[in-house]
Coordinates of N, CA and C in Angstrom, one line a residue:
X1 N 83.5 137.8 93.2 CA 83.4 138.8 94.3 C 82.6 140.0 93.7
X2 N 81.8 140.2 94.3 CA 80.9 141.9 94.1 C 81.4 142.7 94.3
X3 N 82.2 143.4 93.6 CA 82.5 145.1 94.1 C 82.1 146.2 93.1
X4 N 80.9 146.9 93.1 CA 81.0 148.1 92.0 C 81.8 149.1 92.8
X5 N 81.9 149.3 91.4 CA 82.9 150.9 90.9 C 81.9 151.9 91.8
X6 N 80.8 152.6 91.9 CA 80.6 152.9 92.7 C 78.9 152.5 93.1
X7 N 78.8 152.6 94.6 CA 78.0 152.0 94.9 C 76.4 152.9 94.6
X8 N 76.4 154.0 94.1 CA 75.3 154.8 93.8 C 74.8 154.4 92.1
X9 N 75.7 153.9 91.4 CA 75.2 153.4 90.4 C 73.9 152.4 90.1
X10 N 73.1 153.1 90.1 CA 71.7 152.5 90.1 C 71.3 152.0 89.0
X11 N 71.8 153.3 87.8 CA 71.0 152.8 86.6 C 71.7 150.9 85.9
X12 N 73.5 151.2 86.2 CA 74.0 149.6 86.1 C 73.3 148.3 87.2
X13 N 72.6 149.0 87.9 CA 72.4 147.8 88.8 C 71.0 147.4 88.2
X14 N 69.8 148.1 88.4 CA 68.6 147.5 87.2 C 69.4 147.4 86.3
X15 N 70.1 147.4 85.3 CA 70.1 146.7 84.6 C 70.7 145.6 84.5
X16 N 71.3 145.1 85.0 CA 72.2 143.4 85.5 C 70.7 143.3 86.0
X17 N 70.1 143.3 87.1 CA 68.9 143.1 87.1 C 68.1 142.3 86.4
X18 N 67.7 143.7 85.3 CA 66.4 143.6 84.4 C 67.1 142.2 82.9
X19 N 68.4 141.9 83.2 CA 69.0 140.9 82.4 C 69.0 139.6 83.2
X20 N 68.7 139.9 84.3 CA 68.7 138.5 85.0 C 67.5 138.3 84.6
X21 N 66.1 138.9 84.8 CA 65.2 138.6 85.3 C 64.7 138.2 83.6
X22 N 65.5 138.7 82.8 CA 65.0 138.4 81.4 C 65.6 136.8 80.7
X23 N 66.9 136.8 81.7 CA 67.3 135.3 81.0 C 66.2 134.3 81.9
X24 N 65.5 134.8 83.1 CA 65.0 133.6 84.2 C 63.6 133.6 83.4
X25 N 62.6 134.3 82.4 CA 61.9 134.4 81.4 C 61.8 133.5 80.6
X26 N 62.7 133.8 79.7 CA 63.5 132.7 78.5 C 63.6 131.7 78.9
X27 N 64.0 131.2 80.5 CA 64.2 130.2 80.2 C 63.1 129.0 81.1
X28 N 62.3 129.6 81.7 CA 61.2 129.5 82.1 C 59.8 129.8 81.6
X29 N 59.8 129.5 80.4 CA 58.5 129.7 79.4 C 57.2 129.7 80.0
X30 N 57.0 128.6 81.3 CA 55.8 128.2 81.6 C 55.2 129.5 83.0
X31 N 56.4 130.0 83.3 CA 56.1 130.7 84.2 C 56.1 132.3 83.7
X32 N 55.5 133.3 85.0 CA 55.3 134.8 84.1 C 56.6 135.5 85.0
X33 N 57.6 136.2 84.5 CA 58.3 136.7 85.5 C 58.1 138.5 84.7
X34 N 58.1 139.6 85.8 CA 58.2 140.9 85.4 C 58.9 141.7 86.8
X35 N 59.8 142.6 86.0 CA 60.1 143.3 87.1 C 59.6 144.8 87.1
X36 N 59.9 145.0 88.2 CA 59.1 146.0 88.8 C 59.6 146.9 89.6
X37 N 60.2 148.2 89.4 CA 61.1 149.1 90.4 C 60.8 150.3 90.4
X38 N 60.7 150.6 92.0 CA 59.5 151.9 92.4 C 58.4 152.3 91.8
X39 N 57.8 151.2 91.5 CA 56.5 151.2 91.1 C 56.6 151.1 89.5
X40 N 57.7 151.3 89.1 CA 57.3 151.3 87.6 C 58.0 149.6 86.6
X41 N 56.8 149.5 85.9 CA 57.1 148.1 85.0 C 58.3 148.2 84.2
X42 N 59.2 147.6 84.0 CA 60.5 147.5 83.2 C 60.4 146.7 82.5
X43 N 61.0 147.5 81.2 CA 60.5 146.5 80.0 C 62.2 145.0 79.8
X44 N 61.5 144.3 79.5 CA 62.6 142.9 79.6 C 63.3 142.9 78.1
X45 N 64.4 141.9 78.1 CA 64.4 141.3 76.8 C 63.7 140.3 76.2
X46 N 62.5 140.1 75.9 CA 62.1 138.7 74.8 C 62.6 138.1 74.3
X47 N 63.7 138.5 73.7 CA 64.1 137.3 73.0 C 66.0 137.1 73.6
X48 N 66.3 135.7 73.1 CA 67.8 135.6 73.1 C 68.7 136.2 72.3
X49 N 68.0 136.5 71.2 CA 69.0 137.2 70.5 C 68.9 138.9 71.1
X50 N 67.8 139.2 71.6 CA 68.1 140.5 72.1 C 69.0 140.5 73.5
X51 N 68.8 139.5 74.4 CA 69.4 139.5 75.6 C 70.9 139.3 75.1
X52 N 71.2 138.0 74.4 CA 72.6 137.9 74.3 C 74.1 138.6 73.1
X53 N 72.8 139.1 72.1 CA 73.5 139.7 70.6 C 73.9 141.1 71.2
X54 N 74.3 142.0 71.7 CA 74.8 143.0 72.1 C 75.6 143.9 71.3
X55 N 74.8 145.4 70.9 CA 75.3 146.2 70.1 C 76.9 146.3 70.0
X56 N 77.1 147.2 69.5 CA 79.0 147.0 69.1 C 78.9 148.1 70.1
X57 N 78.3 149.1 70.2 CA 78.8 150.0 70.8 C 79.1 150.3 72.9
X58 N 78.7 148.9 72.8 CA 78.8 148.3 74.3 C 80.2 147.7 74.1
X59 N 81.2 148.5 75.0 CA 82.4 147.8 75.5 C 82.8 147.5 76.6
X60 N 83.8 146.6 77.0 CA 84.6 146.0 77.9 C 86.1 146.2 78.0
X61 N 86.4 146.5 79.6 CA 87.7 146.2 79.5 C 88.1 145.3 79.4
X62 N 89.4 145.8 77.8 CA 90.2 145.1 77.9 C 91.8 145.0 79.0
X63 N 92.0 145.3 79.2 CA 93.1 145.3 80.1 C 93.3 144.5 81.4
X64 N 94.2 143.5 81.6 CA 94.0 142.4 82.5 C 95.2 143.1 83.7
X65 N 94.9 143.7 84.4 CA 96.1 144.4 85.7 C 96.8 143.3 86.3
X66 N 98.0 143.4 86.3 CA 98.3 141.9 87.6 C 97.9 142.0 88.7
X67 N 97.7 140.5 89.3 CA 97.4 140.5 90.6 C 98.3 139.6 91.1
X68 N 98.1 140.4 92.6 CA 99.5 139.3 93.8 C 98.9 138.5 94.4
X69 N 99.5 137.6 95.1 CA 99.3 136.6 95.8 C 98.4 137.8 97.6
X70 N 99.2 138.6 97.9 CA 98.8 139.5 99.2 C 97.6 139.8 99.3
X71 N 96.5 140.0 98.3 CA 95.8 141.1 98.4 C 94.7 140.3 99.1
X72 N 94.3 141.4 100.3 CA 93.4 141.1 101.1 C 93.1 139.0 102.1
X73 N 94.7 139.5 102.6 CA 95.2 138.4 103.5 C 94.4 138.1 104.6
X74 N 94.4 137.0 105.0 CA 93.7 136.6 106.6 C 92.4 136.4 106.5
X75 N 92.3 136.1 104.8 CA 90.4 135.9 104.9 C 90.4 133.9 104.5
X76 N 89.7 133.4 104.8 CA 90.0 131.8 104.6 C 89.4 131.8 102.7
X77 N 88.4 132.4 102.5 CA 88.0 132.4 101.0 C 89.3 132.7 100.3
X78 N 89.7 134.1 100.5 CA 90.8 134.7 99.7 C 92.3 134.0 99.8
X79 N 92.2 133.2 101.4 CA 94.1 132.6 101.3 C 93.2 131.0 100.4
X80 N 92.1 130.8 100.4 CA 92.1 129.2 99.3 C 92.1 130.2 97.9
X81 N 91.4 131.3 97.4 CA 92.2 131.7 95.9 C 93.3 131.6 95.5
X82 N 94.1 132.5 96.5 CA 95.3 132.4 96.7 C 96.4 131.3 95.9
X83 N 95.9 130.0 96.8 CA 96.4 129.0 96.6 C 96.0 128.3 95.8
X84 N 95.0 128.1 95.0 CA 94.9 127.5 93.9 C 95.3 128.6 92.6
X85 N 95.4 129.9 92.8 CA 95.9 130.4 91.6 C 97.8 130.2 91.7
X86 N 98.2 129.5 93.0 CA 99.4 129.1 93.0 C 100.5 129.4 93.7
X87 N 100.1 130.4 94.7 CA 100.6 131.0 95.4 C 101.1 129.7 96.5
X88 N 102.9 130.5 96.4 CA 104.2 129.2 97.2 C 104.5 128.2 96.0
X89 N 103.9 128.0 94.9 CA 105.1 127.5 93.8 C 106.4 127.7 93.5
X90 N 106.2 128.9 93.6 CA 108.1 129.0 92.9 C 107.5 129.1 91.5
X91 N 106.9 129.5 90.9 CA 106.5 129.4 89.2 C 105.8 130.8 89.4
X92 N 106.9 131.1 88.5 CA 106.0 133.0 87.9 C 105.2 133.2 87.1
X93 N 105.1 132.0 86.5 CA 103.7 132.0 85.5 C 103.1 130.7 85.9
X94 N 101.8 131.4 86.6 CA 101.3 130.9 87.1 C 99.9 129.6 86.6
X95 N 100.2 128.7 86.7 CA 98.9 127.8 85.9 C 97.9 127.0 87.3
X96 N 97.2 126.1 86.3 CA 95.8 125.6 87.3 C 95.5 124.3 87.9
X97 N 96.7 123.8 88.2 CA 97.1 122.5 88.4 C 96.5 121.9 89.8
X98 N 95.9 123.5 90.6 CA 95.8 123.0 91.9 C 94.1 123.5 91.4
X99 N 93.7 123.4 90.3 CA 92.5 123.5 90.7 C 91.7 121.9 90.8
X100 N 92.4 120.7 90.4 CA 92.4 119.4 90.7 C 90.7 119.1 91.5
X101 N 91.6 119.8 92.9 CA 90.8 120.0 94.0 C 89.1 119.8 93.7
X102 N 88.7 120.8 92.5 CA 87.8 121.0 92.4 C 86.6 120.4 91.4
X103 N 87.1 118.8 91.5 CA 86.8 117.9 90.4 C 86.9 117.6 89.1
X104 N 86.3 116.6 88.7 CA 86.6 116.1 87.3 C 86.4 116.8 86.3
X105 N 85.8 117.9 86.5 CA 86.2 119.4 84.8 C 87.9 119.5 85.2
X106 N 88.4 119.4 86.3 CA 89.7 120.0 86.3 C 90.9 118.7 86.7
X107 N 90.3 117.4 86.4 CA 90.9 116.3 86.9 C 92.3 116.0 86.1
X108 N 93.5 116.1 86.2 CA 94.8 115.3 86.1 C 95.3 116.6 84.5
X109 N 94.7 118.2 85.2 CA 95.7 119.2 84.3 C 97.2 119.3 84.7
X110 N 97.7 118.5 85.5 CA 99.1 118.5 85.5 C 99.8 118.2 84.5
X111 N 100.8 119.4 84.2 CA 101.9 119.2 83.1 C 100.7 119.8 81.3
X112 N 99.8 120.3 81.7 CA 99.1 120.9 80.6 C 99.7 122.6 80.5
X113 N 100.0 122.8 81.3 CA 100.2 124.6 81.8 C 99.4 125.2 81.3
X114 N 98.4 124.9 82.0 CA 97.2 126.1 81.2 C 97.0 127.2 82.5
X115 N 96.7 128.7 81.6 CA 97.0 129.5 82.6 C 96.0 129.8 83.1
X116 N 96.1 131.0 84.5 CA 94.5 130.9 85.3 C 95.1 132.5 85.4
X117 N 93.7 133.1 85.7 CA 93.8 135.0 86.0 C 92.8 134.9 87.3
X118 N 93.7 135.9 88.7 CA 92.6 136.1 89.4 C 91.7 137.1 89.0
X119 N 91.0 137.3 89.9 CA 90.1 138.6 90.1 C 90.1 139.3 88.7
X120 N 89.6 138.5 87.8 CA 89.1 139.3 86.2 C 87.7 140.4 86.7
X121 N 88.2 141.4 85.7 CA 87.3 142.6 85.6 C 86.3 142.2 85.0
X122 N 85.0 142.7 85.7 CA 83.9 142.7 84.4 C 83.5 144.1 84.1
X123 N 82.4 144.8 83.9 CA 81.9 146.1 83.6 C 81.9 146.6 82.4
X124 N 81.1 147.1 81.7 CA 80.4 147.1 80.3 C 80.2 148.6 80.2
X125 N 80.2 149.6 79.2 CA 80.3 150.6 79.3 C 79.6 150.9 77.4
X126 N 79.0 152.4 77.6 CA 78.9 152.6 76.3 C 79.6 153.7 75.6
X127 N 80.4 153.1 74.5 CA 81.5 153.7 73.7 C 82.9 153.9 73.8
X128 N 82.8 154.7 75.4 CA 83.8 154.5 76.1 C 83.7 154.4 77.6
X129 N 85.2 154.4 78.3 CA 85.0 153.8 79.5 C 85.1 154.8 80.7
X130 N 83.9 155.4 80.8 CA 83.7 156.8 81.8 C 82.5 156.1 82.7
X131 N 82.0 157.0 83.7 CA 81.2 156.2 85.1 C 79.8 156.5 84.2
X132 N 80.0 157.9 83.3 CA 78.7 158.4 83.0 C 78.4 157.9 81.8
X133 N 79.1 156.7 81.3 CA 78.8 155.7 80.1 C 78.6 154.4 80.8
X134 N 78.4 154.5 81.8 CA 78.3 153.0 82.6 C 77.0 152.2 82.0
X135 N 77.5 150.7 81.6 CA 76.1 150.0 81.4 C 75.6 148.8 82.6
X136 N 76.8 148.2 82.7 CA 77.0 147.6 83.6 C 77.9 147.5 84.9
X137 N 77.5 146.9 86.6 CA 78.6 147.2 87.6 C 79.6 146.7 87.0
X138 N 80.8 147.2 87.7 CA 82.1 146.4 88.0 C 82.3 145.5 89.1
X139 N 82.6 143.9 88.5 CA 82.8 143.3 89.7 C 84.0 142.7 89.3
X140 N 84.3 141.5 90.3 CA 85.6 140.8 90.2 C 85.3 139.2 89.9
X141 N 85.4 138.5 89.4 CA 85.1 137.0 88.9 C 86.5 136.1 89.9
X142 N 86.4 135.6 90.5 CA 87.7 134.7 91.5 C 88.6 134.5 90.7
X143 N 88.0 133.3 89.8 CA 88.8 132.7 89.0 C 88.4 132.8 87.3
X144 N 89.5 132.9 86.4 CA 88.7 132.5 84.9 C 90.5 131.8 84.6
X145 N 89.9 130.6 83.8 CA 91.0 129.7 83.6 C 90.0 128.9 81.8
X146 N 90.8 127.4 81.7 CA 90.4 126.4 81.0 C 89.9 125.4 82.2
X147 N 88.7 124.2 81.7 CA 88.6 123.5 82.4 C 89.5 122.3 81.2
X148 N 89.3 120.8 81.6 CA 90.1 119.8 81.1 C 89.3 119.8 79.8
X149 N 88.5 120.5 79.3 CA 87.8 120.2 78.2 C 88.1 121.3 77.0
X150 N 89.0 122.1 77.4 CA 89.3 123.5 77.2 C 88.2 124.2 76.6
X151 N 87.6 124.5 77.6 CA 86.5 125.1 77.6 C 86.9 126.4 78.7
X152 N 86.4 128.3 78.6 CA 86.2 128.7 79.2 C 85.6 128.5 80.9
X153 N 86.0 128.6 81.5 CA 85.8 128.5 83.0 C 85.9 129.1 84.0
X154 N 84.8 130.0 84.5 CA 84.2 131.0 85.2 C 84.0 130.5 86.2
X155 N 84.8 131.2 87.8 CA 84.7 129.9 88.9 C 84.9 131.6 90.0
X156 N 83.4 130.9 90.5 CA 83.1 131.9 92.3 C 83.3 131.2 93.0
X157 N 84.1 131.6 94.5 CA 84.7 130.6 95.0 C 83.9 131.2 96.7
X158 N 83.2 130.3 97.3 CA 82.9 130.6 98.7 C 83.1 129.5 99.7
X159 N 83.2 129.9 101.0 CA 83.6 129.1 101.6 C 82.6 129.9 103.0
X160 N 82.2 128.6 103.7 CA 81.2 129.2 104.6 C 80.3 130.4 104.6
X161 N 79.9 130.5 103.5 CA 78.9 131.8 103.2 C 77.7 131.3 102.2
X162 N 76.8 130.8 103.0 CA 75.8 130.4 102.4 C 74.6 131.1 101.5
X163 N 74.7 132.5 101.1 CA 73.9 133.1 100.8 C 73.8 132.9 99.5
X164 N 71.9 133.0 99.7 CA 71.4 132.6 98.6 C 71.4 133.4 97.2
X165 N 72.4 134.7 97.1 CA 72.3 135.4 95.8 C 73.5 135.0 95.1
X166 N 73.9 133.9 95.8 CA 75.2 133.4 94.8 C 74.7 133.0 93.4
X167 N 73.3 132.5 93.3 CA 73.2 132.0 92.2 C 72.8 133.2 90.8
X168 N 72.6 133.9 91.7 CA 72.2 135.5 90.9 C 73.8 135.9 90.7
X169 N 74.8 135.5 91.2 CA 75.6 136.5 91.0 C 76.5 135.5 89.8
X170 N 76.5 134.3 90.0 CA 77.0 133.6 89.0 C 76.3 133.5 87.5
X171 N 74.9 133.8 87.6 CA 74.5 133.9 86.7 C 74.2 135.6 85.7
X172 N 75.3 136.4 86.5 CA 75.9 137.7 86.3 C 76.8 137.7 85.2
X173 N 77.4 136.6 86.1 CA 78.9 136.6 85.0 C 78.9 135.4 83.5
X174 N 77.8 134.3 83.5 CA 77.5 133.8 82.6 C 76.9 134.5 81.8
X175 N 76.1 135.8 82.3 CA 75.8 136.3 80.6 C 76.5 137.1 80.5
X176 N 77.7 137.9 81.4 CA 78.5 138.6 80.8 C 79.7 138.0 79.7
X177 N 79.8 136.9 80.1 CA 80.8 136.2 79.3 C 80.1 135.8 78.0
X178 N 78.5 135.7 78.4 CA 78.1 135.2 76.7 C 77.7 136.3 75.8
X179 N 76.9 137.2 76.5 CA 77.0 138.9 75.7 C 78.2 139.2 75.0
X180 N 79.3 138.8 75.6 CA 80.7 139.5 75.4 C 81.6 138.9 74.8
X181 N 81.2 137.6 74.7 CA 82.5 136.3 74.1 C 82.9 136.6 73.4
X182 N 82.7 137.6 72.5 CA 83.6 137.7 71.1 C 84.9 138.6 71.1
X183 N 84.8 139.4 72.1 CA 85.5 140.3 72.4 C 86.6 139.9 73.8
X184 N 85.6 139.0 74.7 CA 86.4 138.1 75.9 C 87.4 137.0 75.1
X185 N 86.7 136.1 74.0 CA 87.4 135.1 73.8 C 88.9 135.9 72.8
X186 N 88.9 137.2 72.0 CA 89.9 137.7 71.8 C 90.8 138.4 72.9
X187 N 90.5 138.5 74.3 CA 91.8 139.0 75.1 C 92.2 137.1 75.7
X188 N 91.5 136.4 76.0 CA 91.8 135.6 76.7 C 93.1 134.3 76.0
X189 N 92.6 134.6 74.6 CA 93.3 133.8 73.7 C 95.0 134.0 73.9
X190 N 95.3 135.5 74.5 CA 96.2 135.6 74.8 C 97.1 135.1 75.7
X191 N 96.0 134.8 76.7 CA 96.4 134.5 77.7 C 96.8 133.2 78.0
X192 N 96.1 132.2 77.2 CA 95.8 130.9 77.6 C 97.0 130.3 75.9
X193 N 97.4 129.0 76.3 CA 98.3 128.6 75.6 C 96.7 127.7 74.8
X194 N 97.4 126.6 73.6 CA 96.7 126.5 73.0 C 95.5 126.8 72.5
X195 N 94.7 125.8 71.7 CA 93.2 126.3 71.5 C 92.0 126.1 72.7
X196 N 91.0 127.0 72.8 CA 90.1 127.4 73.2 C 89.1 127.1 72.4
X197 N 88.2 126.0 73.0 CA 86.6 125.9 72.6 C 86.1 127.0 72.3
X198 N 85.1 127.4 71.1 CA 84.4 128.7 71.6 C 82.8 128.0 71.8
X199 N 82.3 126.6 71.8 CA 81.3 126.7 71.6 C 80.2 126.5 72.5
X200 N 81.2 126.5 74.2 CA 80.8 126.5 75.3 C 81.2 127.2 76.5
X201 N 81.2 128.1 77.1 CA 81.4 128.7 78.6 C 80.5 127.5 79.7
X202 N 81.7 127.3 80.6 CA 81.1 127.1 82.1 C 81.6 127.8 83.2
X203 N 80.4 128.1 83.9 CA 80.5 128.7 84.7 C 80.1 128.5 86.1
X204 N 81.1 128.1 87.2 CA 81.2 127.4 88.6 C 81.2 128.2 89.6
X205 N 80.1 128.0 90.6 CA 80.0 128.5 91.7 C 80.6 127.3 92.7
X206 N 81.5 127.3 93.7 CA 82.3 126.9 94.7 C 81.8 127.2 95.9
X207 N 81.5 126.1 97.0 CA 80.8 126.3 98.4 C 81.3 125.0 98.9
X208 N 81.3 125.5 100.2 CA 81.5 123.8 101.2 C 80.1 123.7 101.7
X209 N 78.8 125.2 101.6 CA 77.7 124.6 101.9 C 76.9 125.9 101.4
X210 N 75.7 125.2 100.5 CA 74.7 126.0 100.6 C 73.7 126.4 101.4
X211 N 73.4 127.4 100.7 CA 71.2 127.9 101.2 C 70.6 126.4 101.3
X212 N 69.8 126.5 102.6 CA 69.0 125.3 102.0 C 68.3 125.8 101.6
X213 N 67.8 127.1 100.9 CA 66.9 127.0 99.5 C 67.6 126.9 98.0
X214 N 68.8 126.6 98.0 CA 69.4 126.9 96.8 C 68.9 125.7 95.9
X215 N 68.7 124.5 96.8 CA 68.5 123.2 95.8 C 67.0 123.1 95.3
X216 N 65.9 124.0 96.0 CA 65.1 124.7 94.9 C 64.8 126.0 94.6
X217 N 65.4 126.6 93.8 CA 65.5 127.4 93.4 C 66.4 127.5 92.0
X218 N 67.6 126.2 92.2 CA 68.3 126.2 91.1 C 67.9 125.8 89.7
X219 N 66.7 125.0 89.8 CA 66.0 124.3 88.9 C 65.9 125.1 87.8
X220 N 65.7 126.7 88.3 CA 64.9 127.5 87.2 C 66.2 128.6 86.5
X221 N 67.4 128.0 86.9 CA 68.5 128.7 86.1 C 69.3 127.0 85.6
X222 N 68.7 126.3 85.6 CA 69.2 125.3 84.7 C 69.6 125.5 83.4
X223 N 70.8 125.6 83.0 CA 70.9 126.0 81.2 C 71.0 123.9 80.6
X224 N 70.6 122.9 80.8 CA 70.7 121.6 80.5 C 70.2 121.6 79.5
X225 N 68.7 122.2 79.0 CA 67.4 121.9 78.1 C 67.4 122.8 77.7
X226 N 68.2 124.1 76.9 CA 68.8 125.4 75.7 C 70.1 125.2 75.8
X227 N 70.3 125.7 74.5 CA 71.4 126.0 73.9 C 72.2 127.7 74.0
X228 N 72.3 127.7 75.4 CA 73.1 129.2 75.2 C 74.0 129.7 75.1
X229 N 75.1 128.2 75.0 CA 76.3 128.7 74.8 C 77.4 128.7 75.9
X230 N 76.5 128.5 77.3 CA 77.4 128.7 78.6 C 76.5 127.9 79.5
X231 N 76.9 126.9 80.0 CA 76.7 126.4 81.6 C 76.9 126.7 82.6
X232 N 75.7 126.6 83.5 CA 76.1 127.2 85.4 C 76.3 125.5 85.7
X233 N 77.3 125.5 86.7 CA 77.5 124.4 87.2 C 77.8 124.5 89.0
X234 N 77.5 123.4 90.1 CA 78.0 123.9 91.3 C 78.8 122.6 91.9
X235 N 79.6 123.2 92.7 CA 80.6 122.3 93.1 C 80.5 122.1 94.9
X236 N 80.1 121.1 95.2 CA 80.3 121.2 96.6 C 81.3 120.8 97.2
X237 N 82.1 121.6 97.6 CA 83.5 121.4 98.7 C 83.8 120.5 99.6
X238 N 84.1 119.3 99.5 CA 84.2 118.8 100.9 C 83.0 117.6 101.2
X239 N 82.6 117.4 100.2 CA 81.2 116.8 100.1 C 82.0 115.3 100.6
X240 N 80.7 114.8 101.8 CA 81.1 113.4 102.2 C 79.9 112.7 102.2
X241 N 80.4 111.4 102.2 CA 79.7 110.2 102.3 C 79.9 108.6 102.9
X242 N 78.8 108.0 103.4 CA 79.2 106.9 104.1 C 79.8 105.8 103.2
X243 N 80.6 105.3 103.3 CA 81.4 104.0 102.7 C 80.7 102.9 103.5
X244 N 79.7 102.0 102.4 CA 78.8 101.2 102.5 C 79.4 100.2 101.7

């Protein structure tokens, strides 16, 4: 879910931005991509180690707030978060058993108890955590759990909302999680029972239907052919077929 901290933050928004447009660069060699805002050229990152090695002095919250099952009721997206983070169990610690649903990365976690967090914070800051150290917005991520592979798993969850910046926005939070893994995979360790892969992030966007331009346009956020450390992956909801 998109929500900045505040919405006049301009300088955090070119820059999530000017980081998209620099991983769609990288990973698109054959093509020229440059951005460009109010007329003036922005300079990119060139390289991966510049886009994803991130000074020390860029921090993140750590602090995970709880969240309830209530918040922001009567919407069909938010009552299916809801309920795959578990809500009507009877279990106060809550795990990911109902993310099943959402195929074979999450197929037959019953009786694993691995745990799930909703609405994780993102937002990046320098040194400390004030609006006027802002580096990056604050948004909210649906879901962050293990998938069956115990691997990190970063999951946007939409339901009849076909818009085409979902893939921009998922690919928001795959470099936040890979800029930051060192510092994310230290709070989450807490959170999650056993071991934790470190040597992969996936990251799932959730729809019952897309853009019809999403199926080209995704080509060119393909992570299959580099090594970055984190996969975008998409899941279609409800997906049917004829029995032949």
């Amino acid at each position: 879910m998109r929500h900045h901290t505040r919405d006049n933050d301009k300088k955090a928004d070119i820059e999530s931005f000017i980081r998209r447009i620099s991983f769609l660069a990288l990973n698109n060699k054959e093509l020229q991509f440059s951005a460009i805002i109010g007329g003036v050229k922005q300079n990119l990152y060139i390289t991966k180690d510049a886009l994803f090695n991130r000074p020390n002095t860029e921090i993140i919250r750590e602090e995970l707030p709880p969240r309830d099952d209530e918040e922001e009721p009567g919407r069909t997206e938010k009552d299916f978060q809801a309920f795959l983070f578990g809500k009507g169990s009877g279990k106060d610690q809550r795990i990911n058993e109902r993310l099943a649903i959402l195929g074979m990365d999450f197929y037959n976690l019953g009786g694993k108890e691995i745990g799930i967090l909703r609405e994780f914070g993102t937002g990046v800051f320098n040194k400390e955590k004030s609006e006027k150290q802002r580096i990056l917005p604050t948004e909210f991520i649906d879901i962050v759990t293990l998938n069956k592979y115990r691997e990190i798993a970063v999951i946007e969850l939409k339901l009849n909302d076909p818009k085409i910046e979902v893939i921009s926005q998922i690919l928001d939070y795959a470099l936040f999680f890979r800029c930051y893994k060192d510092k994310l995979f230290s709070i989450l360790r807490k959170e999650f029972k056993g071991k934790i892969r470190e040597d992969n992030i996936v990251c799932y966007v959730a729809n019952n239907h897309f853009h019809p331009m999403h199926s080209k346009i995704r080509r060119y956020y393909t992570t299959e052919k580099n090594d970055y450390k984190f996969k975008m992956k998409q899941i279609t909801l409800g997906y049917t077929e004829i029995i032949k």
